[in-house]
Amino acid sequence: MTGSNDRNDKGDGEDTTSANIYRPIRPNPNPISPSELLNRYNKLLDRYPLRTKMITSAVVSAFGSALGSFLSSSNTNNNNKPSNNKRQSPSRINWVDVFSYAIHGGLIQAPICHYWFEWLATNGPSSNTSSVLVDQLVVQPPLLVLMFVCLDVLRANIRASIGQFREANVVGKALSAAGPAVVDSWRFWPFAVYFTFKYLKKKHYTVALNLCSVAWTAYLAKGGGGGGDAASD
């Protein structure tokens, strides 16, 4: 009787173990709290201050521009609402402005503000009121002028690039040139990469392949593989 009870107990234990093994794993229902996100962001600010500020400024500037253009488009549609029940045009976002504000915010505004506030905190007035006056009266007006100049330049360049991109049929030409270029690359790069891996150290891989790309770029620029202006004209 004792032996049978031991076997029964052992069998019950094995069933419980197998049930635990095949029990489905449920995802963690608790999302990351806002305080945890803020702590992670503060750690990024401490470790990569300039990079974090640049990315933040680019994202915030792009979001603000998109929100502003969306609200402006919505207001325009409401003001021009027809008397009949014709379908209105959907609210549009000015993506040229969005990218212009993002580039300006990330590459121009954020670095200037980062270094300016660092200098102001170290060498500026001890009074917060005086620091605000110096910032708003001395620095902000030139920065606003610079912002409007940069935005106009960025808008013009983006629109010109889009126009040239469409007129030149960039995608069509790239697809037509890619086929011959891929075939020609298979005649050159597999050997270059193989001998690089075989005879050189890992730290020299990039340098060696960059040197090989000199010959490849010269071949493409000459018109080989469908590359170069001569081949596309």
CSV table of C-alpha atoms in Angstrom, one decimal, residues 16-188:
chain,number,residue,atom,x,y,z
A,16,THR,CA,1.8,19.0,-12.3
A,17,THR,CA,5.3,19.6,-13.7
A,18,SER,CA,4.1,18.9,-17.3
A,19,ALA,CA,1.2,21.2,-16.7
A,20,ASN,CA,3.6,24.0,-15.7
A,21,ILE,CA,5.8,23.3,-18.7
A,22,TYR,CA,3.0,23.7,-21.2
A,23,ARG,CA,1.3,26.6,-19.5
A,24,PRO,CA,1.2,29.6,-21.9
A,25,ILE,CA,3.3,32.5,-21.1
A,26,ARG,CA,1.3,35.7,-20.8
A,27,PRO,CA,2.7,39.0,-21.7
A,28,ASN,CA,3.4,41.5,-19.0
A,29,PRO,CA,0.2,43.5,-18.6
A,30,ASN,CA,1.9,46.4,-16.9
A,31,PRO,CA,3.2,48.9,-19.6
A,32,ILE,CA,6.1,51.2,-19.0
A,33,SER,CA,5.0,54.0,-16.7
A,34,PRO,CA,5.5,57.7,-17.7
A,35,SER,CA,7.9,58.1,-14.8
A,36,GLU,CA,10.0,55.2,-16.1
A,37,LEU,CA,10.0,56.8,-19.6
A,38,LEU,CA,11.1,60.1,-18.0
A,39,ASN,CA,13.9,58.3,-16.1
A,40,ARG,CA,15.2,56.7,-19.3
A,41,TYR,CA,15.0,60.0,-21.2
A,42,ASN,CA,17.0,61.7,-18.4
A,43,LYS,CA,19.6,59.0,-18.6
A,44,LEU,CA,19.9,59.7,-22.3
A,45,LEU,CA,20.3,63.4,-21.6
A,46,ASP,CA,23.1,62.7,-19.1
A,47,ARG,CA,24.9,60.3,-21.5
A,48,TYR,CA,24.2,61.9,-24.9
A,49,PRO,CA,23.0,65.4,-24.2
A,50,LEU,CA,23.5,67.0,-27.6
A,51,ARG,CA,22.3,64.0,-29.6
A,52,THR,CA,19.2,63.5,-27.5
A,53,LYS,CA,18.3,67.2,-27.7
A,54,MET,CA,18.8,67.2,-31.5
A,55,ILE,CA,16.5,64.2,-32.0
A,56,THR,CA,13.9,65.6,-29.5
A,57,SER,CA,13.9,69.0,-31.2
A,58,ALA,CA,13.5,67.4,-34.7
A,59,VAL,CA,10.6,65.3,-33.6
A,60,VAL,CA,8.9,68.0,-31.6
A,61,SER,CA,9.3,70.6,-34.5
A,62,ALA,CA,8.0,68.1,-37.1
A,63,PHE,CA,5.0,67.3,-34.9
A,64,GLY,CA,4.2,71.0,-34.3
A,65,SER,CA,4.4,71.8,-38.0
A,66,ALA,CA,2.2,68.8,-38.9
A,67,LEU,CA,-0.3,69.8,-36.2
A,68,GLY,CA,-0.3,73.4,-37.3
A,69,SER,CA,-0.8,72.6,-41.0
A,70,PHE,CA,-3.5,70.1,-40.2
A,71,LEU,CA,-5.5,72.6,-38.1
A,72,SER,CA,-5.0,75.3,-40.7
A,73,SER,CA,-6.3,73.0,-43.4
A,74,SER,CA,-9.3,72.0,-41.3
A,75,ASN,CA,-10.1,75.7,-40.6
A,76,THR,CA,-9.9,76.5,-44.3
A,77,ASN,CA,-12.2,73.6,-45.2
A,78,ASN,CA,-14.7,74.8,-42.5
A,79,ASN,CA,-14.6,78.4,-43.7
A,80,ASN,CA,-15.1,77.4,-47.4
A,81,LYS,CA,-17.9,74.9,-46.6
A,82,PRO,CA,-20.3,74.8,-49.5
A,83,SER,CA,-24.0,75.2,-49.1
A,84,ASN,CA,-24.8,71.9,-50.7
A,85,ASN,CA,-23.6,68.5,-49.4
A,86,LYS,CA,-20.6,68.1,-51.7
A,87,ARG,CA,-17.7,66.1,-50.4
A,88,GLN,CA,-15.0,68.3,-48.9
A,89,SER,CA,-11.3,67.8,-49.6
A,90,PRO,CA,-9.6,66.1,-46.6
A,91,SER,CA,-7.3,68.0,-44.3
A,92,ARG,CA,-3.8,68.0,-45.7
A,93,ILE,CA,-0.4,68.2,-44.0
A,94,ASN,CA,2.3,70.3,-45.6
A,95,TRP,CA,5.1,67.8,-45.6
A,96,VAL,CA,7.6,70.2,-47.1
A,97,ASP,CA,7.1,72.4,-44.0
A,98,VAL,CA,7.2,69.3,-41.7
A,99,PHE,CA,10.6,68.3,-43.0
A,100,SER,CA,11.9,71.8,-43.1
A,101,TYR,CA,11.0,72.4,-39.4
A,102,ALA,CA,12.5,69.0,-38.5
A,103,ILE,CA,15.8,69.7,-40.2
A,104,HIS,CA,16.0,73.1,-38.7
A,105,GLY,CA,15.0,72.0,-35.3
A,106,GLY,CA,17.4,69.0,-35.2
A,107,LEU,CA,20.5,70.3,-37.0
A,108,ILE,CA,20.4,74.1,-36.3
A,109,GLN,CA,18.2,75.1,-33.4
A,110,ALA,CA,19.1,72.3,-31.0
A,111,PRO,CA,22.9,72.6,-31.2
A,112,ILE,CA,22.7,76.4,-30.9
A,113,CYS,CA,20.4,76.3,-27.9
A,114,HIS,CA,22.5,73.6,-26.3
A,115,TYR,CA,25.7,75.5,-26.4
A,116,TRP,CA,24.1,78.8,-25.7
A,117,PHE,CA,22.3,77.7,-22.6
A,118,GLU,CA,25.5,75.9,-21.4
A,119,TRP,CA,27.4,79.1,-21.8
A,120,LEU,CA,24.7,81.2,-20.2
A,121,ALA,CA,24.5,78.9,-17.2
A,122,THR,CA,28.2,79.1,-16.7
A,123,ASN,CA,29.1,82.6,-17.7
A,124,GLY,CA,25.8,84.5,-17.6
A,125,PRO,CA,24.2,86.6,-14.9
A,126,SER,CA,23.5,84.9,-11.6
A,127,SER,CA,19.9,86.2,-11.6
A,128,ASN,CA,17.4,84.1,-13.5
A,129,THR,CA,15.5,87.3,-14.4
A,130,SER,CA,18.7,88.8,-15.9
A,131,SER,CA,19.4,85.6,-17.8
A,132,VAL,CA,15.9,85.6,-19.3
A,133,LEU,CA,16.3,89.2,-20.4
A,134,VAL,CA,19.7,88.5,-22.0
A,135,ASP,CA,18.2,85.5,-23.8
A,136,GLN,CA,15.1,87.1,-25.0
A,137,LEU,CA,16.5,90.6,-25.9
A,138,VAL,CA,19.9,89.7,-27.3
A,139,VAL,CA,19.8,86.1,-28.6
A,140,GLN,CA,16.3,85.3,-29.6
A,141,PRO,CA,15.7,88.0,-32.3
A,142,PRO,CA,18.7,86.9,-34.3
A,143,LEU,CA,17.7,83.3,-33.9
A,144,LEU,CA,14.3,84.0,-35.2
A,145,VAL,CA,15.7,85.7,-38.3
A,146,LEU,CA,18.0,82.8,-38.8
A,147,MET,CA,15.1,80.4,-38.4
A,148,PHE,CA,13.0,82.1,-41.1
A,149,VAL,CA,16.0,82.3,-43.5
A,150,CYS,CA,16.8,78.6,-42.9
A,151,LEU,CA,13.2,77.5,-43.3
A,152,ASP,CA,12.8,79.5,-46.6
A,153,VAL,CA,16.0,77.9,-47.9
A,154,LEU,CA,15.0,74.4,-46.8
A,155,ARG,CA,11.5,74.8,-48.4
A,156,ALA,CA,13.0,76.0,-51.7
A,157,ASN,CA,15.5,73.2,-51.8
A,158,ILE,CA,13.0,70.5,-50.9
A,159,ARG,CA,10.5,71.7,-53.5
A,160,ALA,CA,13.2,72.0,-56.1
A,161,SER,CA,14.5,68.5,-55.3
A,162,ILE,CA,11.0,67.1,-55.5
A,163,GLY,CA,10.4,68.8,-58.9
A,164,GLN,CA,13.7,67.6,-60.3
A,165,PHE,CA,13.0,64.1,-58.9
A,166,ARG,CA,9.7,64.0,-60.8
A,167,GLU,CA,11.0,65.6,-64.0
A,168,ALA,CA,14.1,63.5,-64.2
A,169,ASN,CA,12.2,60.2,-63.7
A,170,VAL,CA,14.7,59.2,-61.0
A,171,VAL,CA,13.0,56.0,-60.0
A,172,GLY,CA,12.5,54.7,-63.5
A,173,LYS,CA,16.1,55.4,-64.5
A,174,ALA,CA,17.4,53.9,-61.3
A,175,LEU,CA,15.4,50.7,-61.8
A,176,SER,CA,16.6,50.4,-65.5
A,177,ALA,CA,20.2,50.9,-64.5
A,178,ALA,CA,20.1,48.6,-61.5
A,179,GLY,CA,19.7,45.4,-63.5
A,180,PRO,CA,23.0,45.6,-65.5
A,181,ALA,CA,24.8,47.1,-62.5
A,182,VAL,CA,23.8,44.1,-60.3
A,183,VAL,CA,25.0,41.6,-62.9
A,184,ASP,CA,28.3,43.5,-63.2
A,185,SER,CA,28.7,43.8,-59.4
A,186,TRP,CA,28.5,40.0,-59.2
A,187,ARG,CA,31.5,39.8,-61.5
A,188,PHE,CA,33.6,42.0,-59.2
